[in-house]
PDB file of C-alpha atoms in Angstrom:
ATOM      1  CA  MET X 149     -13.802  19.664 -12.805  1.00  0.00           C
ATOM      2  CA  LYS X 150     -10.232  18.484 -12.307  1.00  0.00           C
ATOM      3  CA  LYS X 151      -9.836  15.150 -10.530  1.00  0.00           C
ATOM      4  CA  MET X 152      -7.431  13.648  -8.033  1.00  0.00           C
ATOM      5  CA  ILE X 153      -6.739  10.148  -9.352  1.00  0.00           C
ATOM      6  CA  ALA X 154      -5.883   7.834  -6.443  1.00  0.00           C
ATOM      7  CA  ILE X 155      -4.211   4.652  -7.644  1.00  0.00           C
ATOM      8  CA  ASP X 156      -3.370   1.423  -5.887  1.00  0.00           C
ATOM      9  CA  LEU X 157      -0.265  -0.298  -7.250  1.00  0.00           C
ATOM     10  CA  ASP X 158      -0.326  -4.120  -7.088  1.00  0.00           C
ATOM     11  CA  GLY X 159      -3.142  -5.615  -9.132  1.00  0.00           C
ATOM     12  CA  THR X 160      -4.275  -2.174 -10.292  1.00  0.00           C
ATOM     13  CA  THR X 161      -1.689   0.148 -11.825  1.00  0.00           C
ATOM     14  CA  LEU X 162       0.981  -2.540 -12.065  1.00  0.00           C
ATOM     15  CA  ASN X 163       0.686  -5.365 -14.569  1.00  0.00           C
ATOM     16  CA  GLU X 164       1.426  -9.033 -13.934  1.00  0.00           C
ATOM     17  CA  GLU X 165       5.159  -8.288 -14.142  1.00  0.00           C
ATOM     18  CA  SER X 166       4.768  -5.677 -11.369  1.00  0.00           C
ATOM     19  CA  ARG X 167       5.512  -2.867 -13.816  1.00  0.00           C
ATOM     20  CA  ILE X 168       3.680   0.187 -15.088  1.00  0.00           C
ATOM     21  CA  SER X 169       3.154  -0.405 -18.787  1.00  0.00           C
ATOM     22  CA  GLU X 170       3.941   2.272 -21.359  1.00  0.00           C
ATOM     23  CA  ARG X 171       0.244   2.759 -22.057  1.00  0.00           C
ATOM     24  CA  THR X 172      -0.686   3.213 -18.405  1.00  0.00           C
ATOM     25  CA  ALA X 173       2.224   5.595 -17.772  1.00  0.00           C
ATOM     26  CA  HIS X 174       1.337   7.594 -20.893  1.00  0.00           C
ATOM     27  CA  THR X 175      -2.337   7.811 -19.903  1.00  0.00           C
ATOM     28  CA  LEU X 176      -1.578   9.012 -16.377  1.00  0.00           C
ATOM     29  CA  LYS X 177       0.852  11.620 -17.687  1.00  0.00           C
ATOM     30  CA  ARG X 178      -1.770  12.770 -20.205  1.00  0.00           C
ATOM     31  CA  ALA X 179      -4.221  13.184 -17.348  1.00  0.00           C
ATOM     32  CA  MET X 180      -1.713  15.308 -15.440  1.00  0.00           C
ATOM     33  CA  GLU X 181      -1.047  17.438 -18.510  1.00  0.00           C
ATOM     34  CA  ASP X 182      -4.785  18.117 -18.592  1.00  0.00           C
ATOM     35  CA  GLY X 183      -4.643  19.426 -15.014  1.00  0.00           C
ATOM     36  CA  HIS X 184      -5.615  16.345 -13.039  1.00  0.00           C
ATOM     37  CA  SER X 185      -3.407  15.073 -10.207  1.00  0.00           C
ATOM     38  CA  VAL X 186      -2.265  11.525  -9.460  1.00  0.00           C
ATOM     39  CA  VAL X 187      -1.723  10.157  -5.948  1.00  0.00           C
ATOM     40  CA  ILE X 188      -0.296   6.704  -5.255  1.00  0.00           C
ATOM     41  CA  ALA X 189      -2.005   4.916  -2.343  1.00  0.00           C
ATOM     42  CA  THR X 190      -0.329   1.603  -1.614  1.00  0.00           C
ATOM     43  CA  GLY X 191       0.357  -0.916   1.108  1.00  0.00           C
ATOM     44  CA  ARG X 192       4.006  -0.906   0.075  1.00  0.00           C
ATOM     45  CA  PRO X 193       6.660   1.086   1.930  1.00  0.00           C
ATOM     46  CA  TYR X 194       8.182   3.972   0.022  1.00  0.00           C
ATOM     47  CA  ARG X 195      11.408   2.125  -0.794  1.00  0.00           C
ATOM     48  CA  MET X 196       9.293  -0.448  -2.698  1.00  0.00           C
ATOM     49  CA  SER X 197       7.230   2.127  -4.560  1.00  0.00           C
ATOM     50  CA  SER X 198       9.649   5.011  -5.142  1.00  0.00           C
ATOM     51  CA  GLU X 199      10.507   3.783  -8.662  1.00  0.00           C
ATOM     52  CA  PHE X 200       6.869   4.187  -9.738  1.00  0.00           C
ATOM     53  CA  TYR X 201       6.621   7.641  -8.174  1.00  0.00           C
ATOM     54  CA  ARG X 202       9.686   8.671 -10.171  1.00  0.00           C
ATOM     55  CA  GLN X 203       8.541   6.909 -13.351  1.00  0.00           C
ATOM     56  CA  LEU X 204       5.330   8.924 -13.348  1.00  0.00           C
ATOM     57  CA  GLN X 205       7.264  12.092 -12.398  1.00  0.00           C
ATOM     58  CA  LEU X 206       4.874  12.828  -9.560  1.00  0.00           C
ATOM     59  CA  THR X 207       5.116  15.826  -7.235  1.00  0.00           C
ATOM     60  CA  THR X 208       2.060  14.994  -5.136  1.00  0.00           C
ATOM     61  CA  PRO X 209       1.934  13.515  -1.618  1.00  0.00           C
ATOM     62  CA  MET X 210       2.076   9.731  -1.407  1.00  0.00           C
ATOM     63  CA  VAL X 211       0.203   7.250   0.792  1.00  0.00           C
ATOM     64  CA  ASN X 212       2.269   4.271   1.963  1.00  0.00           C
ATOM     65  CA  PHE X 213       1.698   1.440   4.449  1.00  0.00           C
ATOM     66  CA  ASN X 214      -2.052   1.469   3.612  1.00  0.00           C
ATOM     67  CA  GLY X 215      -2.420   4.968   5.038  1.00  0.00           C
ATOM     68  CA  ALA X 216      -0.009   4.829   7.984  1.00  0.00           C
ATOM     69  CA  LEU X 217       2.405   7.191   6.194  1.00  0.00           C
ATOM     70  CA  VAL X 218       1.380  10.256   4.192  1.00  0.00           C
ATOM     71  CA  HIS X 219       4.388  12.197   2.961  1.00  0.00           C
ATOM     72  CA  LEU X 220       5.925  14.211   0.175  1.00  0.00           C
ATOM     73  CA  PRO X 221       8.714  11.940  -1.074  1.00  0.00           C
ATOM     74  CA  GLU X 222      12.290  13.185  -0.751  1.00  0.00           C
ATOM     75  CA  LYS X 223      11.121  16.493   0.720  1.00  0.00           C
ATOM     76  CA  HIS X 224      10.404  17.994   4.114  1.00  0.00           C
ATOM     77  CA  TRP X 225       6.639  18.501   4.384  1.00  0.00           C
ATOM     78  CA  GLU X 226       5.133  20.102   7.444  1.00  0.00           C
ATOM     79  CA  ASN X 227       1.923  18.130   6.910  1.00  0.00           C
ATOM     80  CA  GLU X 228       3.566  14.704   6.913  1.00  0.00           C
ATOM     81  CA  LEU X 229       1.609  12.136   8.913  1.00  0.00           C
ATOM     82  CA  GLU X 230       3.025   8.854  10.261  1.00  0.00           C
ATOM     83  CA  THR X 231       1.044   6.604  12.608  1.00  0.00           C
ATOM     84  CA  SER X 232       2.623   3.791  14.624  1.00  0.00           C
ATOM     85  CA  PHE X 233       1.408   1.115  17.065  1.00  0.00           C
ATOM     86  CA  ASN X 234       2.781  -0.582  20.176  1.00  0.00           C
ATOM     87  CA  ARG X 235       5.934  -2.595  19.498  1.00  0.00           C
ATOM     88  CA  ASN X 236       4.963  -5.161  22.139  1.00  0.00           C
ATOM     89  CA  ILE X 237       2.484  -6.559  19.614  1.00  0.00           C
ATOM     90  CA  VAL X 238       5.442  -7.389  17.364  1.00  0.00           C
ATOM     91  CA  PHE X 239       7.135  -9.345  20.136  1.00  0.00           C
ATOM     92  CA  ASP X 240       3.895 -11.183  20.907  1.00  0.00           C
ATOM     93  CA  ILE X 241       3.577 -12.246  17.266  1.00  0.00           C
ATOM     94  CA  MET X 242       7.193 -13.407  17.279  1.00  0.00           C
ATOM     95  CA  GLN X 243       6.410 -15.707  20.191  1.00  0.00           C
ATOM     96  CA  GLU X 244       3.405 -17.089  18.283  1.00  0.00           C
ATOM     97  CA  LYS X 245       5.297 -17.414  14.996  1.00  0.00           C
ATOM     98  CA  LYS X 246       5.341 -21.222  14.932  1.00  0.00           C
ATOM     99  CA  ASN X 247       1.675 -21.584  15.873  1.00  0.00           C
ATOM    100  CA  LEU X 248       0.702 -19.034  13.241  1.00  0.00           C
ATOM    101  CA  LYS X 249       2.819 -20.848  10.612  1.00  0.00           C
ATOM    102  CA  LEU X 250       4.687 -17.707   9.605  1.00  0.00           C
ATOM    103  CA  ASP X 251       7.781 -17.660   7.413  1.00  0.00           C
ATOM    104  CA  PHE X 252       8.993 -14.324   8.701  1.00  0.00           C
ATOM    105  CA  ILE X 253       8.008 -11.170  10.550  1.00  0.00           C
ATOM    106  CA  ALA X 254       9.315  -7.741   9.554  1.00  0.00           C
ATOM    107  CA  ALA X 255       8.772  -4.448  11.354  1.00  0.00           C
ATOM    108  CA  GLU X 256       9.141  -1.203   9.417  1.00  0.00           C
ATOM    109  CA  ASP X 257       8.958   2.550   9.487  1.00  0.00           C
ATOM    110  CA  ARG X 258       9.622   5.071   6.748  1.00  0.00           C
ATOM    111  CA  ASP X 259      13.396   4.798   7.148  1.00  0.00           C
ATOM    112  CA  THR X 260      14.281   1.187   7.883  1.00  0.00           C
ATOM    113  CA  PHE X 261      13.124  -2.377   8.520  1.00  0.00           C
ATOM    114  CA  PHE X 262      13.936  -5.324  10.755  1.00  0.00           C
ATOM    115  CA  ILE X 263      13.283  -8.963   9.829  1.00  0.00           C
ATOM    116  CA  ASP X 264      13.352 -11.842  12.315  1.00  0.00           C
ATOM    117  CA  ASP X 265      15.020 -14.364   9.976  1.00  0.00           C
ATOM    118  CA  LEU X 266      17.610 -13.220   7.442  1.00  0.00           C
ATOM    119  CA  ASN X 267      17.261 -16.552   5.621  1.00  0.00           C
ATOM    120  CA  PHE X 268      13.948 -15.268   4.275  1.00  0.00           C
ATOM    121  CA  PHE X 269      15.314 -11.881   3.296  1.00  0.00           C
ATOM    122  CA  ASP X 270      14.734 -11.066  -0.383  1.00  0.00           C
ATOM    123  CA  LYS X 271      16.438  -7.881  -1.551  1.00  0.00           C
ATOM    124  CA  HIS X 272      13.971  -7.569  -4.424  1.00  0.00           C
ATOM    125  CA  MET X 273      10.953  -7.721  -2.145  1.00  0.00           C
ATOM    126  CA  PHE X 274      12.492  -5.313   0.372  1.00  0.00           C
ATOM    127  CA  ALA X 275      14.160  -3.181  -2.316  1.00  0.00           C
ATOM    128  CA  SER X 276      17.209  -3.002  -0.112  1.00  0.00           C
ATOM    129  CA  GLU X 277      20.202  -4.862   1.239  1.00  0.00           C
ATOM    130  CA  ALA X 278      20.199  -6.352   4.738  1.00  0.00           C
ATOM    131  CA  THR X 279      22.865  -6.916   7.370  1.00  0.00           C
ATOM    132  CA  ILE X 280      22.861  -8.264  10.897  1.00  0.00           C
ATOM    133  CA  ASP X 281      21.767  -4.773  11.945  1.00  0.00           C
ATOM    134  CA  ASN X 282      18.433  -5.485  10.245  1.00  0.00           C
ATOM    135  CA  LEU X 283      17.726  -8.530  12.419  1.00  0.00           C
ATOM    136  CA  LEU X 284      14.478  -8.085  14.343  1.00  0.00           C
ATOM    137  CA  THR X 285      14.991  -8.504  18.095  1.00  0.00           C
ATOM    138  CA  THR X 286      13.741  -6.871  21.286  1.00  0.00           C
ATOM    139  CA  ASP X 287      16.991  -4.908  21.302  1.00  0.00           C
ATOM    140  CA  SER X 288      16.924  -3.696  17.694  1.00  0.00           C
ATOM    141  CA  LEU X 289      13.266  -2.616  17.591  1.00  0.00           C
ATOM    142  CA  THR X 290      13.541   0.289  20.007  1.00  0.00           C
ATOM    143  CA  LYS X 291      10.538   2.306  18.847  1.00  0.00           C
ATOM    144  CA  ASP X 292       6.980   1.601  17.782  1.00  0.00           C
ATOM    145  CA  PRO X 293       6.700   0.456  14.165  1.00  0.00           C
ATOM    146  CA  THR X 294       4.630   2.070  11.431  1.00  0.00           C
ATOM    147  CA  SER X 295       3.941  -1.289   9.817  1.00  0.00           C
ATOM    148  CA  VAL X 296       4.570  -4.981  10.327  1.00  0.00           C
ATOM    149  CA  ILE X 297       4.440  -7.546   7.539  1.00  0.00           C
ATOM    150  CA  VAL X 298       4.178 -11.295   7.974  1.00  0.00           C
ATOM    151  CA  ARG X 299       4.372 -14.000   5.331  1.00  0.00           C
ATOM    152  CA  SER X 300       2.760 -17.410   5.364  1.00  0.00           C
ATOM    153  CA  GLN X 301       1.824 -19.957   2.729  1.00  0.00           C
ATOM    154  CA  PRO X 302      -1.102 -18.855   0.521  1.00  0.00           C
ATOM    155  CA  GLN X 303      -3.443 -21.497   1.920  1.00  0.00           C
ATOM    156  CA  ASN X 304      -2.829 -20.220   5.466  1.00  0.00           C
ATOM    157  CA  LEU X 305      -3.237 -16.514   4.809  1.00  0.00           C
ATOM    158  CA  LYS X 306      -6.952 -16.242   5.586  1.00  0.00           C
ATOM    159  CA  SER X 307      -6.712 -18.153   8.868  1.00  0.00           C
ATOM    160  CA  VAL X 308      -3.631 -16.164   9.921  1.00  0.00           C
ATOM    161  CA  ALA X 309      -5.456 -12.892   9.248  1.00  0.00           C
ATOM    162  CA  GLU X 310      -8.459 -14.029  11.268  1.00  0.00           C
ATOM    163  CA  GLU X 311      -6.271 -15.110  14.182  1.00  0.00           C
ATOM    164  CA  LEU X 312      -4.370 -11.817  14.217  1.00  0.00           C
ATOM    165  CA  LYS X 313      -7.607  -9.843  14.114  1.00  0.00           C
ATOM    166  CA  GLN X 314      -9.025 -11.902  16.957  1.00  0.00           C
ATOM    167  CA  GLN X 315      -5.973 -11.351  19.150  1.00  0.00           C
ATOM    168  CA  TYR X 316      -5.035  -7.775  18.291  1.00  0.00           C
ATOM    169  CA  GLY X 317      -8.038  -6.365  16.443  1.00  0.00           C
ATOM    170  CA  SER X 318      -8.685  -3.736  19.099  1.00  0.00           C
ATOM    171  CA  SER X 319      -5.263  -2.182  18.411  1.00  0.00           C
ATOM    172  CA  VAL X 320      -4.446  -2.860  14.760  1.00  0.00           C
ATOM    173  CA  GLU X 321      -5.777  -3.381  11.245  1.00  0.00           C
ATOM    174  CA  VAL X 322      -4.746  -6.456   9.247  1.00  0.00           C
ATOM    175  CA  ASN X 323      -4.652  -6.101   5.453  1.00  0.00           C
ATOM    176  CA  THR X 324      -3.441  -8.137   2.523  1.00  0.00           C
ATOM    177  CA  TRP X 325      -0.555  -6.762   0.497  1.00  0.00           C
ATOM    178  CA  GLY X 326      -2.104  -7.847  -2.773  1.00  0.00           C
ATOM    179  CA  GLY X 327      -0.041  -8.924  -5.751  1.00  0.00           C
ATOM    180  CA  PRO X 328       1.883 -12.203  -5.981  1.00  0.00           C
ATOM    181  CA  ASN X 329       3.171 -12.307  -2.390  1.00  0.00           C
ATOM    182  CA  SER X 330       1.165 -14.056   0.350  1.00  0.00           C
ATOM    183  CA  ILE X 331       1.810 -11.258   2.831  1.00  0.00           C
ATOM    184  CA  LEU X 332      -0.306  -9.556   5.470  1.00  0.00           C
ATOM    185  CA  GLU X 333       0.345  -6.035   6.682  1.00  0.00           C
ATOM    186  CA  ILE X 334      -0.436  -4.826  10.188  1.00  0.00           C
ATOM    187  CA  VAL X 335      -0.956  -1.120  10.894  1.00  0.00           C
ATOM    188  CA  ALA X 336      -2.535   0.910  13.688  1.00  0.00           C
ATOM    189  CA  LYS X 337      -6.282   0.648  14.318  1.00  0.00           C
ATOM    190  CA  GLY X 338      -8.311   2.944  12.098  1.00  0.00           C
ATOM    191  CA  ILE X 339      -5.580   3.266   9.501  1.00  0.00           C
ATOM    192  CA  GLN X 340      -6.781   2.673   5.946  1.00  0.00           C
ATOM    193  CA  LYS X 341      -5.953   4.203   2.583  1.00  0.00           C
ATOM    194  CA  ALA X 342      -9.030   6.402   2.986  1.00  0.00           C
ATOM    195  CA  HIS X 343      -7.422   7.835   6.128  1.00  0.00           C
ATOM    196  CA  GLY X 344      -4.422   8.895   4.069  1.00  0.00           C
ATOM    197  CA  LEU X 345      -6.518  10.409   1.285  1.00  0.00           C
ATOM    198  CA  ALA X 346      -8.660  12.287   3.815  1.00  0.00           C
ATOM    199  CA  HIS X 347      -5.508  13.896   5.209  1.00  0.00           C
ATOM    200  CA  ILE X 348      -4.480  15.070   1.732  1.00  0.00           C
ATOM    201  CA  VAL X 349      -7.982  16.384   1.048  1.00  0.00           C
ATOM    202  CA  LYS X 350      -7.903  18.374   4.291  1.00  0.00           C
ATOM    203  CA  VAL X 351      -4.419  19.799   3.743  1.00  0.00           C
ATOM    204  CA  PHE X 352      -5.187  20.962   0.203  1.00  0.00           C
ATOM    205  CA  ASP X 353      -8.774  22.034   0.977  1.00  0.00           C
ATOM    206  CA  MET X 354     -10.146  19.676  -1.640  1.00  0.00           C
ATOM    207  CA  ASN X 355     -13.478  17.940  -2.045  1.00  0.00           C
ATOM    208  CA  LYS X 356     -13.479  14.143  -1.774  1.00  0.00           C
ATOM    209  CA  GLU X 357     -16.174  14.120  -4.460  1.00  0.00           C
ATOM    210  CA  ASP X 358     -13.425  15.090  -6.909  1.00  0.00           C
ATOM    211  CA  ILE X 359     -11.455  11.896  -6.203  1.00  0.00           C
ATOM    212  CA  ILE X 360     -11.574   8.966  -8.593  1.00  0.00           C
ATOM    213  CA  ALA X 361      -9.947   5.940  -6.942  1.00  0.00           C
ATOM    214  CA  PHE X 362      -8.860   2.604  -8.410  1.00  0.00           C
ATOM    215  CA  GLY X 363      -8.253  -0.631  -6.489  1.00  0.00           C
ATOM    216  CA  ASP X 364      -8.531  -4.401  -6.585  1.00  0.00           C
ATOM    217  CA  GLU X 365      -8.211  -5.803  -3.032  1.00  0.00           C
ATOM    218  CA  HIS X 366     -10.026  -5.583   0.287  1.00  0.00           C
ATOM    219  CA  ASN X 367      -7.510  -3.003   1.539  1.00  0.00           C
ATOM    220  CA  ASP X 368      -8.887  -0.720  -1.213  1.00  0.00           C
ATOM    221  CA  VAL X 369     -12.513  -1.006  -0.060  1.00  0.00           C
ATOM    222  CA  ASP X 370     -12.471   2.016   2.266  1.00  0.00           C
ATOM    223  CA  MET X 371     -10.653   4.106  -0.339  1.00  0.00           C
ATOM    224  CA  LEU X 372     -13.182   3.336  -3.062  1.00  0.00           C
ATOM    225  CA  ALA X 373     -16.065   3.952  -0.690  1.00  0.00           C
ATOM    226  CA  TYR X 374     -14.550   7.276   0.414  1.00  0.00           C
ATOM    227  CA  ALA X 375     -13.849   8.616  -3.063  1.00  0.00           C
ATOM    228  CA  GLY X 376     -16.426  10.459  -5.083  1.00  0.00           C
ATOM    229  CA  TRP X 377     -16.048   7.786  -7.748  1.00  0.00           C
ATOM    230  CA  GLY X 378     -14.607   4.401  -6.844  1.00  0.00           C
ATOM    231  CA  VAL X 379     -13.539   2.019  -9.595  1.00  0.00           C
ATOM    232  CA  ALA X 380     -12.790  -1.661  -9.013  1.00  0.00           C
ATOM    233  CA  MET X 381     -10.523  -3.546 -11.360  1.00  0.00           C
ATOM    234  CA  ALA X 382     -12.009  -6.353 -13.445  1.00  0.00           C
ATOM    235  CA  ASN X 383      -9.548  -8.646 -11.678  1.00  0.00           C
ATOM    236  CA  GLY X 384     -10.607  -7.308  -8.265  1.00  0.00           C
ATOM    237  CA  THR X 385     -12.194  -9.193  -5.395  1.00  0.00           C
ATOM    238  CA  ASP X 386     -15.953  -9.436  -4.971  1.00  0.00           C
ATOM    239  CA  GLN X 387     -15.642  -7.340  -1.818  1.00  0.00           C
ATOM    240  CA  VAL X 388     -14.102  -4.374  -3.604  1.00  0.00           C
ATOM    241  CA  LYS X 389     -16.503  -4.664  -6.544  1.00  0.00           C
ATOM    242  CA  GLU X 390     -19.480  -4.473  -4.185  1.00  0.00           C
ATOM    243  CA  VAL X 391     -18.569  -0.974  -2.957  1.00  0.00           C
ATOM    244  CA  ALA X 392     -17.354   0.402  -6.305  1.00  0.00           C
ATOM    245  CA  ASN X 393     -19.307   2.819  -8.452  1.00  0.00           C
ATOM    246  CA  ASP X 394     -17.987   1.093 -11.545  1.00  0.00           C
ATOM    247  CA  ILE X 395     -15.718  -1.756 -12.699  1.00  0.00           C
ATOM    248  CA  THR X 396     -13.091  -1.609 -15.418  1.00  0.00           C
ATOM    249  CA  SER X 397     -13.821  -3.674 -18.502  1.00  0.00           C
ATOM    250  CA  LYS X 398     -10.253  -5.008 -18.571  1.00  0.00           C
ATOM    251  CA  PRO X 399      -7.944  -6.385 -15.837  1.00  0.00           C
ATOM    252  CA  ASN X 400      -4.626  -4.907 -14.769  1.00  0.00           C
ATOM    253  CA  SER X 401      -2.844  -7.289 -17.142  1.00  0.00           C
ATOM    254  CA  GLU X 402      -4.567  -5.532 -20.057  1.00  0.00           C
ATOM    255  CA  ASP X 403      -4.157  -1.899 -18.965  1.00  0.00           C
ATOM    256  CA  GLY X 404      -7.625  -1.764 -17.457  1.00  0.00           C
ATOM    257  CA  LEU X 405      -6.922   1.430 -15.518  1.00  0.00           C
ATOM    258  CA  ALA X 406      -5.599   3.228 -18.588  1.00  0.00           C
ATOM    259  CA  ALA X 407      -8.506   2.134 -20.768  1.00  0.00           C
ATOM    260  CA  TYR X 408     -10.990   3.360 -18.166  1.00  0.00           C
ATOM    261  CA  LEU X 409      -9.320   6.750 -17.678  1.00  0.00           C
ATOM    262  CA  GLU X 410      -9.037   7.366 -21.405  1.00  0.00           C
ATOM    263  CA  LYS X 411     -12.824   7.236 -21.662  1.00  0.00           C
ATOM    264  CA  TYR X 412     -13.720   8.724 -18.271  1.00  0.00           C
ATOM    265  CA  LEU X 413     -11.507  11.787 -18.712  1.00  0.00           C
ATOM    266  CA  ASP X 414     -11.923  11.936 -22.491  1.00  0.00           C
ATOM    267  CA  LEU X 415      -8.182  11.668 -23.102  1.00  0.00           C
TER     268      LEU X 415
END
């Protein structure tokens, strides 16, 4: 039976240099040559993950913003799904920025982003340039965002997440970005990577039992639980390992995903 291989990026498919190694790229392409499909499911926006989509030469739908955007990159797709939440929450968080000990707040959709302090803008992290037009204000953010990211110091991240959930948990989900950045992502309530995969399964009349999913962070928990076979990375959190069907023998820094697939799919 051919599989849909759902892959998280940071801490899973990407190594410690935030790159897809030659071995991992080769293994995924081998899997596709054998008739399996590969779907990226990430918390990143498309502009920060497009290079990996192109590197793997994918033609499948992609899940961005932890499930808030399901689209077919660079193409018009009648089944595209984008879910937003009330922009007033963004303005509330801006007012609480100092109390929450946040470095910056950025609101995004599939096309653009706005950041409240250009001094914290990093073109590598945003995979873009920024001008004064990208400054987040009540005037610039005229429509509901698909995603909001906030950054704090690593030691504050857990308490910030708990405070955001307490205040806005009835309207939004709060997830970690994963990887080296101490960033939280906020998306609409009920939005998880599993939500994005379920949409793809429905559109293509697939069976979720034919999904093998890989992840390492708590924002991958629902995806691994949803998939027919969920695999946690050796470097993953205890939370994601608890719901997984299996755990890779090697971490992302040692091509753990590739090593697992080579055996699982007999490549």
